[in-house]
CSV table of C-alpha atoms in Angstrom, one decimal:
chain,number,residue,atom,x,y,z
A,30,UNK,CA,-35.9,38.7,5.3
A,31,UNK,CA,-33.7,36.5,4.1
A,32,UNK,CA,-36.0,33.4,5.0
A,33,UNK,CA,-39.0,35.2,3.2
A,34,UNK,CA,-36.6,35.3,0.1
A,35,UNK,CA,-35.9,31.6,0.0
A,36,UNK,CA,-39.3,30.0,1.3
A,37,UNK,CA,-42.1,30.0,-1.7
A,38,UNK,CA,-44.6,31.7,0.2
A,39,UNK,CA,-46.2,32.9,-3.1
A,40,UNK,CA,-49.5,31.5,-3.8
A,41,UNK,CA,-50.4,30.6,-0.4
A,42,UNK,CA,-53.7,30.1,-1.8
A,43,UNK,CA,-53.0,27.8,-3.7
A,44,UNK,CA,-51.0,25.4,-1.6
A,45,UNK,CA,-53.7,25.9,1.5
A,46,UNK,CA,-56.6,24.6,-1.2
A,47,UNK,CA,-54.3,21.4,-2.2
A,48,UNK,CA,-54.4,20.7,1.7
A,49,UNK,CA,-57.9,21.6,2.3
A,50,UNK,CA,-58.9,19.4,-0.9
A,51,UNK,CA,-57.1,16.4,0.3
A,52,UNK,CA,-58.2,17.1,4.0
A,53,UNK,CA,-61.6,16.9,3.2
A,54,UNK,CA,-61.5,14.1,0.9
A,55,UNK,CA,-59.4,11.6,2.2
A,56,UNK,CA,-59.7,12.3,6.2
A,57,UNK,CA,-62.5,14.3,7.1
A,58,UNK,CA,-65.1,12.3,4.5
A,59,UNK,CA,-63.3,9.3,5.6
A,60,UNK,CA,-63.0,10.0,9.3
A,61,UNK,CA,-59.3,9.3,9.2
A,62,UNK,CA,-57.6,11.5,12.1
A,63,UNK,CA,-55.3,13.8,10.9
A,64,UNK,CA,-51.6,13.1,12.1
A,65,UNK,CA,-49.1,16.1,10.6
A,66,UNK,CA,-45.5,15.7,10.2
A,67,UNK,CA,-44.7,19.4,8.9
A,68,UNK,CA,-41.2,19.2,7.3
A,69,UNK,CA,-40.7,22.2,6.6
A,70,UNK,CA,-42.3,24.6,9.0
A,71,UNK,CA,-40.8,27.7,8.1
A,72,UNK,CA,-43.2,30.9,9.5
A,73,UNK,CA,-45.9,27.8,10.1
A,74,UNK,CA,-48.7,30.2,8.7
A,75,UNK,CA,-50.2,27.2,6.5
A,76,UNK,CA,-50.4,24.3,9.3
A,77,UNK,CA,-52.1,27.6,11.6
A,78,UNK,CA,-54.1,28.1,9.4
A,79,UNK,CA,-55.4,24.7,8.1
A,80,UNK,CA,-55.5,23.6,12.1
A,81,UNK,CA,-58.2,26.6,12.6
A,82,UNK,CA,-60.0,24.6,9.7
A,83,UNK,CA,-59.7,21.0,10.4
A,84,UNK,CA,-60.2,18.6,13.3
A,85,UNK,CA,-56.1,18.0,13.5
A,86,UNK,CA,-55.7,15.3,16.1
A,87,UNK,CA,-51.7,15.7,16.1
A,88,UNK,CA,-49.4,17.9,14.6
A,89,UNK,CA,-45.7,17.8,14.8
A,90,UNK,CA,-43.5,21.1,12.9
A,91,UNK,CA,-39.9,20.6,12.4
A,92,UNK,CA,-37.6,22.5,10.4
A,93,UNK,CA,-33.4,23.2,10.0
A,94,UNK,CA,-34.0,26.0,10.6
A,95,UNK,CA,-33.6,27.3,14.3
A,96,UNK,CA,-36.7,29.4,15.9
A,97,UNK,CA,-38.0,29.9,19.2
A,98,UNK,CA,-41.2,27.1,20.5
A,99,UNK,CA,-39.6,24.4,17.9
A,100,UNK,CA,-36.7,21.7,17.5
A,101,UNK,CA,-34.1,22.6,15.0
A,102,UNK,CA,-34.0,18.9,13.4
A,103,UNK,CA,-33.5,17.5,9.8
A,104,UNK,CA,-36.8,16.0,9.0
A,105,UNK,CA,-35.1,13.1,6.6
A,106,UNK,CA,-33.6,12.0,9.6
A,107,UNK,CA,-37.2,11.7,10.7
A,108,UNK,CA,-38.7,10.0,8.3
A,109,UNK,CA,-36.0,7.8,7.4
A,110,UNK,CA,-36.4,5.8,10.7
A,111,UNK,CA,-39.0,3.3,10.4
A,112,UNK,CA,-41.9,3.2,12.7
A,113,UNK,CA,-43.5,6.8,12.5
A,114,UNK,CA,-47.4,7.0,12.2
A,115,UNK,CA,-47.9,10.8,10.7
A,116,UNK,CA,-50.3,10.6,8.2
A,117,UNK,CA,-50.3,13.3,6.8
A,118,UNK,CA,-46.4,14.4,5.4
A,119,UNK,CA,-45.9,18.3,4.5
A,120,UNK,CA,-43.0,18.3,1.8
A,121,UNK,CA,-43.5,22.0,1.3
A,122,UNK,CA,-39.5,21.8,0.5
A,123,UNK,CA,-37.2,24.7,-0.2
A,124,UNK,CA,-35.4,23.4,-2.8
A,125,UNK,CA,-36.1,19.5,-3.5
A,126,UNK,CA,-38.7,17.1,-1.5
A,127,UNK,CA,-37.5,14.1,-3.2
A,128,UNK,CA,-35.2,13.0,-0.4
A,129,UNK,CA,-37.8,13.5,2.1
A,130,UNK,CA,-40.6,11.2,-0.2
A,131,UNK,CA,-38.1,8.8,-0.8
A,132,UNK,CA,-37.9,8.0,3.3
A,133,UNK,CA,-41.7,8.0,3.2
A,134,UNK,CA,-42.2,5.5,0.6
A,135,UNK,CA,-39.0,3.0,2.4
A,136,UNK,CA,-40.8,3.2,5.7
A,137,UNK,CA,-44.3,4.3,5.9
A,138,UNK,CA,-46.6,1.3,6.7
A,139,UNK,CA,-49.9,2.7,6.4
A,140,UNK,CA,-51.6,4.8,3.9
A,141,UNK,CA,-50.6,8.7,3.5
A,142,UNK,CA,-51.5,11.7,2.2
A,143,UNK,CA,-48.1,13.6,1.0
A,144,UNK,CA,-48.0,17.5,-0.3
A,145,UNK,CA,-45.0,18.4,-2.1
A,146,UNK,CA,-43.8,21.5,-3.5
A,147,UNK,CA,-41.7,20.8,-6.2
A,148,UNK,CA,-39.0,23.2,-7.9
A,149,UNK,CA,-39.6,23.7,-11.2
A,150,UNK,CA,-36.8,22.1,-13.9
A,151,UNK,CA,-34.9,24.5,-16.2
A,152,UNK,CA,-34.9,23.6,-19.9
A,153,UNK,CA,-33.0,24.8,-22.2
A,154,UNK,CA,-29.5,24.4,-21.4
A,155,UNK,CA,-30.0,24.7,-18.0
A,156,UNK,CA,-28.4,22.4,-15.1
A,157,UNK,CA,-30.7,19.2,-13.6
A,158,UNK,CA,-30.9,17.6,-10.0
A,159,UNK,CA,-28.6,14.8,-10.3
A,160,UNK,CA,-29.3,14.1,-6.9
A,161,UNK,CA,-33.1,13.9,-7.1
A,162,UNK,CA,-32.4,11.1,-10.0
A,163,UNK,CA,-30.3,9.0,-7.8
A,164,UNK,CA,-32.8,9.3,-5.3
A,165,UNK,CA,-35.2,7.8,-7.7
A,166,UNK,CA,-33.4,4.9,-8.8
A,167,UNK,CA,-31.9,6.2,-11.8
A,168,UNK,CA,-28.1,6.1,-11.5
A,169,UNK,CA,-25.7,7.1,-13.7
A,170,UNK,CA,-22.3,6.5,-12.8
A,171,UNK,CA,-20.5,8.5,-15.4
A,172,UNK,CA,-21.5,11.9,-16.3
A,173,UNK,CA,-24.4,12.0,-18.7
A,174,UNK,CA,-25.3,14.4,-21.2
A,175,UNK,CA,-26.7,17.6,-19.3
A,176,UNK,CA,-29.9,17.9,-21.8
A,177,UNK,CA,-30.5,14.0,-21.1
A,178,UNK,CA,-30.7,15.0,-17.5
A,179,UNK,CA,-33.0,17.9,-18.1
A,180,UNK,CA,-35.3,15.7,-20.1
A,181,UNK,CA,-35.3,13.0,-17.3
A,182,UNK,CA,-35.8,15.7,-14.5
A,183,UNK,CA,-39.0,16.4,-16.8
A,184,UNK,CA,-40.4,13.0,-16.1
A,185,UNK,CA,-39.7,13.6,-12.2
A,186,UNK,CA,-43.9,12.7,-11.3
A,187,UNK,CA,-43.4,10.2,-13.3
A,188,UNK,CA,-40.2,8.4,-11.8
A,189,UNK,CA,-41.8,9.3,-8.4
A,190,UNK,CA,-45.0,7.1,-8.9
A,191,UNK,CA,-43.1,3.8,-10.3
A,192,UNK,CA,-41.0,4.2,-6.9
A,193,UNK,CA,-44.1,4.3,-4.9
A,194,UNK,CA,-45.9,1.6,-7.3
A,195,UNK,CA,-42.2,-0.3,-6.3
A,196,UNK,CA,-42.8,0.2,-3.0
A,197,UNK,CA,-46.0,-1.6,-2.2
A,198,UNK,CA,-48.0,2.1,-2.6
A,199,UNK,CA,-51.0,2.5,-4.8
A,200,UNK,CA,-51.6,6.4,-6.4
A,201,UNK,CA,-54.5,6.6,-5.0
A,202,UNK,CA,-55.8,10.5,-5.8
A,203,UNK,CA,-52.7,13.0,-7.8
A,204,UNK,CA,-53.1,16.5,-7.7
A,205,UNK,CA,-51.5,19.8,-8.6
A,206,UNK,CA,-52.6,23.1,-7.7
A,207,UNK,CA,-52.3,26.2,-9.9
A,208,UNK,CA,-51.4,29.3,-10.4
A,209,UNK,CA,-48.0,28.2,-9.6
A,210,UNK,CA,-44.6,30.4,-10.1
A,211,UNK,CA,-41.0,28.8,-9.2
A,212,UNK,CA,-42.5,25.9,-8.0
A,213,UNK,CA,-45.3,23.2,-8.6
A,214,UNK,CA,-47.5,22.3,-5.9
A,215,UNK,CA,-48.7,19.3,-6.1
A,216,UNK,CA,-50.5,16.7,-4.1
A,217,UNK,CA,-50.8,12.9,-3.5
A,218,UNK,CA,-52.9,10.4,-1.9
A,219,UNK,CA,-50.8,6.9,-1.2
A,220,UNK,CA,-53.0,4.0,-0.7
A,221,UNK,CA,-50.7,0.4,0.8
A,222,UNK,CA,-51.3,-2.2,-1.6
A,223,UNK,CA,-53.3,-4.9,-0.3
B,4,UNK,CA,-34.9,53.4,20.0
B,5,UNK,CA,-31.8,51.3,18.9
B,6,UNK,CA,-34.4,47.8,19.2
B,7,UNK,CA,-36.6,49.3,17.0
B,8,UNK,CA,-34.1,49.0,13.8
B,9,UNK,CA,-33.6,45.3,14.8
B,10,UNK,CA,-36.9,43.8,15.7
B,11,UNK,CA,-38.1,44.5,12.0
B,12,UNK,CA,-35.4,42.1,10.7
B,13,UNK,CA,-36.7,39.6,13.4
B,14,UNK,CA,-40.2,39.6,12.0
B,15,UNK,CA,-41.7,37.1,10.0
B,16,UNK,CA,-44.9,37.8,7.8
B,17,UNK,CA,-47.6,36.0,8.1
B,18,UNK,CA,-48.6,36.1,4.0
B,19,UNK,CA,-52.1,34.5,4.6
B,20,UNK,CA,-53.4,37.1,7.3
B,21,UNK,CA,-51.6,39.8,4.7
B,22,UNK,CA,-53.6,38.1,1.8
B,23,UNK,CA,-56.7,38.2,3.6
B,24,UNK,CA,-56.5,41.9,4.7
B,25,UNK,CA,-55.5,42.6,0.9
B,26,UNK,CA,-59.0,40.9,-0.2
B,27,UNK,CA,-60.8,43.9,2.2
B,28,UNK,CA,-59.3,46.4,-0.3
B,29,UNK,CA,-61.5,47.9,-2.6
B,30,UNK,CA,-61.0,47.3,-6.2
B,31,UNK,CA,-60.6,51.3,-6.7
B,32,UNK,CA,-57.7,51.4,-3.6
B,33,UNK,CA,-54.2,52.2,-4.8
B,34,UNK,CA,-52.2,49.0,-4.0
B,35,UNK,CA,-49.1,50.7,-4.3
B,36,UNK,CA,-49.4,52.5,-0.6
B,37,UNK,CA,-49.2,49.0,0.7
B,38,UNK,CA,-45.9,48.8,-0.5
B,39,UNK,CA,-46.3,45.3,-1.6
B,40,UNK,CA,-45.2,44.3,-5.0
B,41,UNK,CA,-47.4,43.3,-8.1
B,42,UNK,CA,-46.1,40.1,-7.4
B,43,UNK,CA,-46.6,39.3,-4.2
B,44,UNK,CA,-50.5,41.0,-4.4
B,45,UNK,CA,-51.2,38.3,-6.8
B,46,UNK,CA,-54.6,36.9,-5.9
B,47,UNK,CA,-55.1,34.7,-8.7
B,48,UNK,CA,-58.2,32.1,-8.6
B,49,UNK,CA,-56.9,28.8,-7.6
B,50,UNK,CA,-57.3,26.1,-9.4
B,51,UNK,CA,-57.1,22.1,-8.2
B,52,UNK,CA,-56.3,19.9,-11.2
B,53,UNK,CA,-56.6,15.9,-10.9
B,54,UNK,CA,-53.5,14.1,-12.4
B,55,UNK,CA,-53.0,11.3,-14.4
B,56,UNK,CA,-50.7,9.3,-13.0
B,57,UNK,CA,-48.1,9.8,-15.8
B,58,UNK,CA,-45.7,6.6,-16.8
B,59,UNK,CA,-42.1,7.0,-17.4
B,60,UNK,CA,-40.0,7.0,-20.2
B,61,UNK,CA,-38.6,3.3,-20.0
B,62,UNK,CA,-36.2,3.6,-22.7
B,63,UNK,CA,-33.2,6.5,-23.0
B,64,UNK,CA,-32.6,6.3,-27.3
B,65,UNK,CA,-29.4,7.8,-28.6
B,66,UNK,CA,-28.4,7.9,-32.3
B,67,UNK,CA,-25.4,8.0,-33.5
B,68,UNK,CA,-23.7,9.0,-37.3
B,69,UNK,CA,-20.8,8.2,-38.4
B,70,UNK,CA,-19.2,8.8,-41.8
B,71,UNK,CA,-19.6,5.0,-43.7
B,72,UNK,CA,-15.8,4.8,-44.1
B,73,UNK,CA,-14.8,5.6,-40.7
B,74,UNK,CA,-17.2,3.3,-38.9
B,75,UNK,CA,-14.3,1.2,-38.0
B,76,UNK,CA,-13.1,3.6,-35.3
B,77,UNK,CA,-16.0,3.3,-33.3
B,78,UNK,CA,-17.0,-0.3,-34.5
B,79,UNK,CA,-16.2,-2.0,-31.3
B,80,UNK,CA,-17.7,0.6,-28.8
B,81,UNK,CA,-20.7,-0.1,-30.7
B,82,UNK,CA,-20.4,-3.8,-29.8
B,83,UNK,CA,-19.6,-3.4,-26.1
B,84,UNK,CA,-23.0,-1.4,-25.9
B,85,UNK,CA,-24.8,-4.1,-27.9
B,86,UNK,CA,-23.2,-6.7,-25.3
B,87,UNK,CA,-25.0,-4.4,-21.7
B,88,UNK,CA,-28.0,-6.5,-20.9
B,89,UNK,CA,-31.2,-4.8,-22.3
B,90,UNK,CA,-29.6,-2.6,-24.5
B,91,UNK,CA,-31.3,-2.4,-28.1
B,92,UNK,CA,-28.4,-1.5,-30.9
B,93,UNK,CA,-29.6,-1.1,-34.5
B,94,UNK,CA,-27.6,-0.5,-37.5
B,95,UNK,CA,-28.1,1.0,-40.7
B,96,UNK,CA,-27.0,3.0,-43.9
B,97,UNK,CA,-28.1,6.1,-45.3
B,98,UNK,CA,-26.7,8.5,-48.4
């Protein structure tokens, strides 16, 4: 129960449309095979699903957490080792996926579609991801005013394409998927600069 | 009989397959006998919206008061911040 509690499974809808949007578009219209790194598994009802749907030529479902039929394995540590060829990069995250797209941006070589489902910032007063700026180049090393951080953590998207624009990546196709509730579900084609 | 109060914690729901059996339901059927929540019976129409790609904020602004006769006390923390490379530091007076 307690993994029903902490996975977003709300507004399955929703996230299996993003995928099914950017399936169709940018693999199945463009005869790209579809190569699935799942990172965060969980139940794997969306990746069942989608397979059912789409001609997936591989699929690989990690998670931390331990279940029968899969390898308990930190998918950071994945993708944070250069020379991986997934495609297609499920950051249907927990709590934060910036880690995770950090590692794809450093090492894909190719283009990739990336789905992230993003934990929504609290304003007013409340606490930011300090953590998820570092990750995004924007280090502080002294403590900086908590509503500063909140404001920052609002421009998240934003922070996330310059690092891909940094990293050789063009923005190809950005899209977010509603209704939404703790989290926003959002969706993004990456296109290598030529 | 003592498996059966465990293997209900072992489950896992598959929340697509329940969402699709929920969409069977009539529109006059009592919910409530499902014992799902409102919440989690939410079949709301999804909707795909295309982003801008947004740009971010390049500069962080802070201002700073500071009683005209008293400026002295803070006068040379103002200079070491006009000194970091990039940094923009403006001065002026007001009543």
């Amino acid at each position: 129960m307690s993994q029903q509690t902490k996975t977003d499974n709300h507004n399955a809808d929703a996230k299996l449309e993003l995928r099914r949007y950017f399936l169709r578009t940018h693999h199945v219209a463009t005869g790209e095979p579809i190569r699935v790194l799942d990172c965060f598994q969980g139940g794997g009802v969306l990746w069942a699903r989608l397979r059912s749907e789409f001609p997936v030529a591989a699929y690989w479902g990690v998670d931390l957490k331990e279940k029968k039929g899969r390898l308990k394995i930190d998918s950071a540590r994945i993708l944070e080792q250069p020379g991986w060829n997934q495609n297609v990069v499920d950051l249907d995250a927990y709590g934060s996926p910036w880690k995770h797209f950090q590692h794809v941006l450093e090492n894909a070589r190719h283009d990739v579609t990336v789905f992230l489902t993003v934990g929504m910032v609290k304003v007013g007063g409340g606490n930011y991801d300090r953590t998820t700026l570092d990750l995004l180049g924007i280090n502080f090393k002294t403590d900086l005013p908590n509503s500063l951080g909140v404001k920052l953590g609002a421009h998240l998207l934003a922070f996330a394409v310059g690092a891909a624009a940094a990293h050789g990546f063009e923005v190809a196709d950005l899209r977010e998927a509603f209704p939404q509730r703790n989290a926003r579900y959002l969706g993004a084609r990456l296109k290598r600069a030529s | 009989m003592l498996a059966d109060n465990r293997l209900g914690m072992k489950a896992e729901l598959d929340f697509i397959k329940t969402g699709d059996l929920m969409k069977q339901f009539p529109p006059e059927f009592d919910l409530d006998l499902t014992a799902f929540t409102a919440d989690e019976l939410d079949r709301a129409e999804v909707e795909i919206k295309k982003l801008e790609t947004p740009a971010a904020p390049k500069m962080v602004w802070v201002l700073i008061g500071i009683p005209t006769v008293r400026f002295g006390e803070i006068n040379q923390h103002v200079e070491a911040i006009a000194a970091v490379k990039d940094s923009i530091v403006e001065s002026t007076l007001a009543s």
